[in-house]
Coordinates of C-alpha atoms and ligand atoms in Angstrom, one line a residue:
M1 CA -3.1 -15.5 27.7
H2 CA -1.0 -13.8 25.0
D3 CA 0.2 -10.2 25.4
F4 CA -1.3 -9.2 22.0
A5 CA -3.7 -10.5 19.4
V6 CA -3.5 -9.2 15.8
I7 CA -6.5 -9.6 13.4
G8 CA -5.2 -9.4 9.8
L9 CA -1.7 -10.4 8.9
G10 CA -1.4 -8.5 5.6
A11 CA 0.9 -5.5 5.0
I12 CA 0.2 -3.6 8.2
G13 CA -1.0 -6.3 10.6
G14 CA 2.0 -8.5 9.6
A15 CA 4.4 -5.7 10.3
T16 CA 2.6 -5.0 13.6
A17 CA 2.9 -8.6 14.7
A18 CA 6.6 -8.7 13.7
E19 CA 7.4 -5.5 15.6
L20 CA 5.6 -6.7 18.8
V21 CA 7.5 -10.0 18.6
R22 CA 10.8 -8.1 18.0
R23 CA 10.1 -6.2 21.2
G24 CA 9.7 -9.5 23.1
H25 CA 5.9 -9.7 23.4
S26 CA 3.9 -12.8 22.8
V27 CA 1.5 -12.5 19.9
V28 CA -1.4 -14.6 18.5
G29 CA -2.2 -13.4 15.0
F30 CA -5.0 -14.4 12.6
D31 CA -5.5 -14.1 8.9
R32 CA -8.5 -15.3 6.9
Y33 CA -6.1 -16.5 4.2
T34 CA -2.3 -17.2 4.1
P35 CA -0.5 -13.9 3.1
P36 CA 0.6 -13.2 0.5
H37 CA -2.8 -13.9 -1.1
T38 CA -4.7 -12.3 -3.9
M39 CA -8.0 -11.4 -2.1
G40 CA -7.1 -8.1 -0.4
S41 CA -4.8 -5.1 -1.1
A42 CA -1.3 -6.7 -0.8
H43 CA -0.5 -8.8 -3.8
S44 CA 0.8 -8.5 -7.4
D45 CA 4.5 -8.3 -7.5
T46 CA 5.5 -4.7 -6.9
R47 CA 4.9 -1.5 -5.0
M48 CA 6.5 1.9 -5.4
I49 CA 8.4 3.7 -2.6
R50 CA 9.3 7.3 -3.3
E51 CA 9.8 10.6 -1.6
A52 CA 8.7 13.2 -4.2
W53 CA 5.0 12.4 -3.7
Y54 CA 5.3 13.3 0.0
R55 CA 7.8 16.2 0.0
G56 CA 6.7 19.0 2.3
S57 CA 4.1 16.7 3.9
P58 CA 4.0 15.0 7.4
Y59 CA 4.5 11.7 5.5
M60 CA 8.1 12.6 4.7
P61 CA 9.7 11.3 8.0
L62 CA 7.5 8.2 7.7
V63 CA 8.7 7.3 4.2
R64 CA 12.3 7.8 5.2
D65 CA 11.9 5.6 8.3
A66 CA 10.1 2.9 6.3
W67 CA 12.8 2.9 3.7
R68 CA 15.4 2.3 6.4
R69 CA 13.4 -0.5 7.9
W70 CA 12.9 -2.2 4.5
A71 CA 16.6 -2.0 4.0
D72 CA 17.2 -3.5 7.4
L73 CA 14.8 -6.3 6.7
E74 CA 16.5 -6.9 3.3
R75 CA 19.8 -7.4 5.2
T76 CA 18.5 -9.6 7.9
S77 CA 16.3 -11.8 5.7
G78 CA 18.8 -12.2 2.9
R79 CA 16.1 -11.5 0.4
T80 CA 16.0 -8.9 -2.3
L81 CA 13.2 -6.5 -1.3
L82 CA 14.2 -3.1 -2.9
R83 CA 15.3 -2.2 -6.4
T84 CA 16.2 1.4 -7.4
A85 CA 14.3 2.1 -10.6
G86 CA 13.4 5.8 -10.4
A87 CA 9.9 7.2 -10.7
L88 CA 8.0 9.9 -12.6
M89 CA 5.2 12.0 -11.3
M90 CA 3.3 13.5 -14.2
G91 CA 0.3 15.6 -14.8
P92 CA -1.2 19.0 -15.0
E93 CA 0.4 21.4 -12.5
D94 CA -3.0 22.1 -10.8
G95 CA -4.2 18.5 -10.9
R96 CA -4.6 15.8 -8.2
V97 CA -1.2 14.2 -8.5
F98 CA 0.6 17.4 -7.5
A99 CA -2.1 18.5 -5.1
G100 CA -0.1 17.4 -2.0
T101 CA 3.3 18.1 -3.5
P102 CA 4.0 21.7 -4.2
L103 CA 6.3 21.7 -7.2
R104 CA 8.6 24.2 -5.6
D105 CA 9.3 21.6 -2.8
A106 CA 9.7 18.7 -5.1
A107 CA 12.0 20.4 -7.5
R108 CA 14.3 22.1 -5.0
P109 CA 17.9 21.3 -6.0
D110 CA 18.8 19.7 -2.7
T111 CA 16.1 17.0 -3.2
G112 CA 17.8 15.2 -6.0
D113 CA 14.5 15.4 -8.0
I114 CA 14.5 16.7 -11.5
L115 CA 11.8 18.8 -13.2
L116 CA 11.5 17.7 -16.8
S117 CA 9.9 19.5 -19.7
V118 CA 7.9 17.3 -22.2
G119 CA 10.8 17.4 -24.6
E120 CA 13.2 16.2 -21.9
V121 CA 10.9 13.4 -20.9
V122 CA 10.9 12.1 -24.5
E123 CA 14.6 12.5 -24.8
R124 CA 15.3 10.5 -21.6
F125 CA 12.5 8.0 -22.0
P126 CA 11.8 7.8 -25.7
W127 CA 8.9 5.3 -25.2
L128 CA 6.7 8.0 -23.4
R129 CA 4.5 10.6 -25.2
P130 CA 3.2 13.2 -22.7
D131 CA 0.7 15.8 -23.8
P132 CA 1.9 19.4 -24.2
G133 CA 1.7 21.1 -20.8
T134 CA 2.4 17.9 -18.8
V135 CA 4.6 18.6 -15.7
T136 CA 7.0 15.9 -14.8
I137 CA 9.1 15.3 -11.7
Y138 CA 11.7 12.6 -12.1
E139 CA 12.9 11.0 -8.8
P140 CA 15.9 8.9 -9.8
G141 CA 16.3 7.3 -6.3
A142 CA 12.7 6.0 -6.1
A143 CA 12.6 2.2 -5.7
V144 CA 10.3 -0.8 -6.4
L145 CA 9.5 -3.1 -3.5
S146 CA 9.1 -6.8 -4.2
L147 CA 5.8 -7.2 -2.5
E148 CA 5.5 -10.9 -1.9
A149 CA 9.1 -11.1 -0.7
C150 CA 8.5 -8.2 1.6
L151 CA 5.4 -9.9 3.2
E152 CA 7.1 -13.3 3.5
A153 CA 10.2 -11.8 5.1
T154 CA 8.0 -9.8 7.5
L155 CA 6.0 -12.8 8.6
E156 CA 9.1 -15.1 8.7
A157 CA 10.7 -12.6 11.1
A158 CA 7.7 -12.9 13.4
E159 CA 7.2 -16.6 13.0
G160 CA 10.8 -17.4 13.8
A161 CA 10.2 -16.3 17.4
E162 CA 8.8 -18.8 20.0
V163 CA 6.5 -16.1 21.3
A164 CA 4.5 -15.9 18.0
D165 CA 1.5 -18.0 17.1
L166 CA 0.4 -16.9 13.7
R167 CA -2.7 -18.7 12.5
F168 CA -3.4 -18.6 8.8
D169 CA -6.7 -19.5 7.1
E170 CA -8.4 -18.8 10.4
P171 CA -10.7 -15.8 10.1
A172 CA -11.6 -13.9 13.3
I173 CA -15.4 -14.0 13.5
E174 CA -15.8 -11.6 16.5
W175 CA -13.9 -10.0 19.3
S176 CA -14.8 -8.4 22.6
A177 CA -12.9 -6.2 25.1
S178 CA -13.4 -6.0 28.8
A179 CA -11.5 -5.0 31.9
S180 CA -9.9 -8.4 32.0
G181 CA -8.6 -8.3 28.4
I182 CA -9.5 -9.3 24.9
R183 CA -11.3 -12.3 23.5
V184 CA -11.1 -13.3 19.8
R185 CA -13.4 -16.0 18.4
T186 CA -12.4 -17.7 15.2
E187 CA -13.9 -20.7 13.4
R188 CA -11.5 -22.9 15.3
G189 CA -11.5 -21.6 18.9
E190 CA -11.4 -18.7 21.3
Y191 CA -8.2 -16.9 22.2
R192 CA -7.3 -14.4 24.9
A193 CA -4.9 -11.5 24.9
R194 CA -4.3 -8.4 26.9
R195 CA -4.6 -6.1 23.9
L196 CA -5.7 -6.3 20.3
A197 CA -4.6 -4.8 16.9
I198 CA -7.1 -4.8 14.0
A199 CA -5.6 -4.4 10.6
A200 CA -8.1 -6.1 8.4
G201 CA -7.8 -4.0 5.2
A202 CA -10.9 -4.1 3.1
W203 CA -12.7 -6.2 5.7
T204 CA -12.4 -3.6 8.4
P205 CA -16.1 -2.6 8.5
Q206 CA -17.0 -6.2 9.3
L207 CA -14.9 -6.2 12.4
L208 CA -15.8 -2.7 13.5
P209 CA -19.6 -2.5 12.7
G210 CA -20.4 0.0 15.5
L211 CA -17.9 2.6 14.4
S212 CA -19.3 3.3 10.9
L213 CA -15.9 4.4 9.6
P214 CA -16.1 6.3 6.3
L215 CA -14.2 3.7 4.3
E216 CA -14.8 3.1 0.7
V217 CA -13.5 -0.1 -0.9
E218 CA -12.4 0.4 -4.5
R219 CA -11.9 -2.2 -7.1
T220 CA -8.7 -1.8 -9.2
V221 CA -7.1 -4.0 -11.8
Q222 CA -3.4 -4.6 -12.3
Y223 CA -2.3 -5.8 -15.8
W224 CA 0.9 -7.4 -16.9
F225 CA 1.9 -7.1 -20.6
E226 CA 4.8 -8.7 -22.3
P227 CA 7.3 -6.0 -23.0
A228 CA 7.5 -5.4 -26.7
G229 CA 9.1 -3.2 -29.3
A230 CA 12.5 -1.5 -29.7
H231 CA 12.5 -0.2 -26.1
S232 CA 11.8 -3.5 -24.3
G233 CA 15.5 -3.9 -23.3
V234 CA 15.8 -0.5 -21.5
L235 CA 12.2 -0.6 -20.0
A236 CA 13.5 -2.8 -17.2
E237 CA 15.9 -0.1 -16.0
G238 CA 12.9 2.1 -15.1
P239 CA 11.4 4.4 -14.3
A240 CA 8.0 3.6 -12.9
W241 CA 5.4 6.3 -13.4
V242 CA 2.2 7.8 -12.0
W243 CA 0.6 10.0 -14.6
E244 CA -2.5 12.0 -14.4
L245 CA -4.4 12.5 -17.7
E246 CA -6.9 15.2 -18.4
R247 CA -9.8 12.9 -19.2
E248 CA -9.0 9.3 -18.5
G249 CA -7.9 9.4 -14.9
T250 CA -4.4 8.6 -13.4
W251 CA -2.5 5.6 -14.6
Y252 CA 0.7 4.0 -13.4
G253 CA 3.3 1.7 -14.8
F254 CA 6.2 -0.3 -13.4
P255 CA 9.5 -1.4 -15.1
P256 CA 8.9 -5.1 -16.2
S257 CA 9.6 -7.9 -13.7
A258 CA 9.6 -11.6 -14.5
R259 CA 5.8 -11.4 -14.8
G260 CA 5.8 -8.6 -17.3
L261 CA 5.2 -4.8 -17.6
K262 CA 2.7 -4.0 -14.9
A263 CA 0.3 -1.1 -15.3
G264 CA -3.1 0.0 -14.1
M265 CA -5.3 3.0 -13.1
H266 CA -4.7 4.7 -9.8
F267 CA -7.4 7.4 -9.5
Q268 CA -10.5 6.6 -11.4
A269 CA -14.1 7.4 -10.7
G270 CA -16.9 4.8 -10.3
R271 CA -15.0 1.9 -8.8
G272 CA -16.6 1.7 -5.3
T273 CA -17.5 -1.8 -4.3
D274 CA -17.8 -4.1 -1.3
V275 CA -15.4 -6.8 -0.3
E276 CA -18.1 -9.5 -0.4
R277 CA -19.5 -8.6 -3.9
V278 CA -16.4 -7.3 -5.7
D279 CA -16.2 -8.6 -9.3
R280 CA -12.9 -10.5 -9.4
E281 CA -13.1 -11.2 -13.1
V282 CA -11.3 -8.8 -15.5
G283 CA -13.3 -8.0 -18.6
A284 CA -12.0 -7.4 -22.1
P285 CA -13.4 -3.8 -22.4
E286 CA -11.4 -2.6 -19.3
T287 CA -8.3 -4.2 -20.7
E288 CA -8.9 -2.4 -24.0
D289 CA -9.2 0.9 -22.0
L290 CA -5.6 0.4 -20.7
R291 CA -4.4 -0.7 -24.1
R292 CA -5.7 2.6 -25.5
L293 CA -3.6 4.5 -22.9
F294 CA -0.5 2.6 -23.9
A295 CA -1.2 3.3 -27.6
R296 CA -1.6 7.0 -27.0
Y297 CA 1.0 7.7 -24.2
A298 CA 3.6 4.8 -24.4
P299 CA 3.1 3.4 -27.9
G300 CA 4.6 0.0 -28.9
V301 CA 5.8 -1.1 -25.5
A302 CA 2.9 -3.3 -24.3
G303 CA 2.7 -6.6 -26.1
A304 CA 0.3 -9.5 -25.3
L305 CA -1.6 -9.5 -22.1
A306 CA 0.2 -11.9 -19.8
H307 CA -2.0 -11.7 -16.7
A308 CA -4.5 -9.5 -14.9
S309 CA -5.6 -9.4 -11.3
V310 CA -8.2 -7.4 -9.2
C311 CA -6.8 -5.6 -6.1
L312 CA -8.6 -3.5 -3.5
Y313 CA -8.0 0.0 -2.2
T314 CA -9.7 0.9 1.1
N315 CA -10.0 4.7 1.0
T316 CA -10.7 7.3 3.6
P317 CA -12.3 10.6 2.4
D318 CA -9.0 12.5 2.8
E319 CA -6.7 9.6 1.8
D320 CA -4.9 9.8 5.1
F321 CA -4.7 6.6 7.1
I322 CA -6.5 5.7 10.3
L323 CA -4.1 4.6 13.0
D324 CA -5.6 5.1 16.4
R325 CA -7.0 3.5 19.5
H326 CA -10.6 2.3 19.3
P327 CA -12.7 5.3 20.7
E328 CA -14.5 3.0 23.2
H329 CA -11.8 0.4 23.9
S330 CA -8.4 1.7 24.8
R331 CA -7.0 -1.8 24.6
V332 CA -7.7 -2.0 20.9
A333 CA -5.6 -0.3 18.2
I334 CA -6.9 0.1 14.6
F335 CA -5.1 0.5 11.3
A336 CA -7.4 1.1 8.3
G337 CA -7.8 3.1 5.1
G338 CA -4.5 2.4 3.3
S339 CA -6.0 4.5 0.5
G340 CA -3.8 3.0 -2.2
H341 CA -0.5 4.1 -0.7
A342 CA 0.2 2.3 2.6
F343 CA 2.4 -0.6 1.5
K344 CA 5.6 1.4 1.4
F345 CA 5.1 2.5 5.0
A346 CA 4.2 -0.9 6.4
P347 CA 7.2 -1.5 8.8
T348 CA 6.8 2.1 10.1
L349 CA 3.0 1.8 10.5
G350 CA 3.6 -1.6 12.3
S351 CA 6.0 0.1 14.7
L352 CA 3.5 2.9 15.3
M353 CA 0.8 0.4 16.0
A354 CA 3.2 -1.4 18.5
D355 CA 3.8 2.0 20.2
L356 CA 0.0 2.5 20.7
L357 CA -0.5 -1.0 22.0
T358 CA 2.4 -0.9 24.4
D359 CA 1.7 2.7 25.6
E360 CA 5.0 3.9 24.3
P361 CA 5.0 7.6 23.5
P362 CA 4.5 7.5 19.7
S363 CA 7.8 8.0 17.9
R364 CA 6.0 10.2 15.4
D365 CA 3.3 12.9 15.5
L366 CA 0.1 11.2 14.4
P367 CA -2.7 13.8 14.4
R368 CA -3.5 13.2 10.7
F369 CA -4.4 9.6 11.4
S370 CA -6.9 10.0 14.3
I371 CA -10.4 8.4 14.1
D372 CA -12.2 11.4 15.5
R373 CA -11.2 13.7 12.5
F374 CA -14.3 12.3 10.8
G375 CA -16.6 13.8 13.5
Ligands
FAD401 C1 -3.4 -2.0 -7.3 C2 -2.7 -1.5 -6.1 C3 -1.5 -0.8 -6.2 C4 -0.9 -0.3 -5.0 N1 0.3 0.4 -5.2 C5 0.9 0.8 -4.1 C6 2.2 1.4 -4.2 O1 2.8 1.5 -5.3 N2 2.8 1.8 -3.0 C7 2.2 1.7 -1.8 O2 2.8 2.2 -0.8 N3 1.0 1.2 -1.7 C8 0.3 0.7 -2.8 N4 -0.9 0.1 -2.7 C9 -1.6 0.1 -1.4 C10 -1.2 -0.9 -0.4 O3 -1.0 -2.2 -1.1 C11 -2.3 -1.1 0.7 O4 -2.5 0.2 1.2 C12 -1.8 -2.0 1.8 O5 -1.6 -3.3 1.3 C13 -2.9 -2.0 2.9 O6 -2.5 -2.9 3.9 P1 -3.5 -3.6 4.9 O7 -2.7 -4.3 5.9 O8 -4.5 -2.5 5.4 O9 -4.5 -4.5 4.0 P2 -4.1 -6.0 3.5 O10 -2.7 -6.0 3.1 O11 -5.1 -6.3 2.5 O12 -4.2 -6.9 4.7 C14 -5.5 -7.1 5.4 C15 -5.5 -8.6 5.9 O13 -6.5 -8.8 6.8 C16 -7.0 -10.1 6.6 N5 -8.3 -10.2 7.3 C17 -9.4 -9.5 6.9 N6 -10.5 -9.9 7.7 C18 -10.0 -10.8 8.6 C19 -10.6 -11.5 9.6 N7 -11.9 -11.4 10.0 N8 -9.8 -12.4 10.3 C20 -8.5 -12.5 10.0 N9 -7.9 -11.9 9.0 C21 -8.6 -11.0 8.3 C22 -7.0 -10.3 5.1 O14 -7.0 -11.6 4.8 C23 -5.7 -9.6 4.8 O15 -4.6 -10.5 4.7 C24 -1.5 -0.4 -3.8 C25 -2.7 -1.1 -3.7 C26 -3.3 -1.7 -4.8 C27 -4.6 -2.5 -4.6

């Protein structure tokens, strides 16, 4: 019997397995595919890690802890995982982007963040064209995580240990918990462990049908364009942006990588779907919608479309994560509801999952992540 079973070896489950192994426990882990893969939430080149978004919120210590853990993994793995590029938060002062980030906190002089007027944005980043009244916080220290390298380094750290048995392309079909431990049934066999972590991303409802968690799976598209125009040379230096617009929704962009200039919509209505029936094709009209945003707000920088890919958010109603014990089975810990912002926290969330599973007092206060907050 293994000490722990982990279902889902994506961003958070992979980090949970790696942390349990690091603490000396034996782990059997399962994924329905071989991460990094393109079917869930963790793929497509890059993720942002930044503080300004979380300043003044309980996420702040988590983001700092995660940043330190990514830097440690970068050192031990010998891979490049983090690149400082800076990031902009933009939008109306009373909009959704700034809802959790009081401007007075984000723009305090001791933070290192810089509040920019529209004119100052254009002066520093001449390819951007904000509407009058747009508020901007520039966080020069924000970084871009190389997603696939992060996942590979995490799983390699776990797999390198003899106590790890990570089983890819082996979906868990069902699990049960009893006084004697956990059983996980897959297409290939049955496995036993003392305790279980479930971190199945957009597939969570399939593994927890009795809980009726209020999770909404959302289809999002990431686009890569060839960098074009007079600014293509400096675009790569950054910054990334998350930019709320009055009518169109909230869009984001990343400094170009080898795959191109990545952009997409962050908040946008009407994208609810189901992991089994999600449309994984990207249509010309939706690509044109994004092109219109570039034409209006960052003209001339997006050249030919190089690639597009569908990615999934799994949202809770309040956009805070679920990280808690199963209400009926104390041997089972659950992570769910990444809500479009969990990747940066992965090593910290993996460590918090390991705390729950090993009955360590949690190293952080977690009330915001409890399952029972939904009633
Ligand atoms: C377009 C986009 C942009 C984003 N940008 C950012 C960003 O800039 N910064 C940030 O911090 N976050 C960002 N996120 C969010 C972040 O990527 C997710 O919150 C995070 O990947 C969620 O991790 P997860 O482990 O819950 O899910 P996943 O990483 O999807 O992992 C779940 C895993 O479970 C496996 N699985 C499912 N069912 C089973 C089963 N029955 N048996 C075995 N395995 C199973 C799946 O195969 C998958 O590998 C973004 C997300 C998207 C889609």
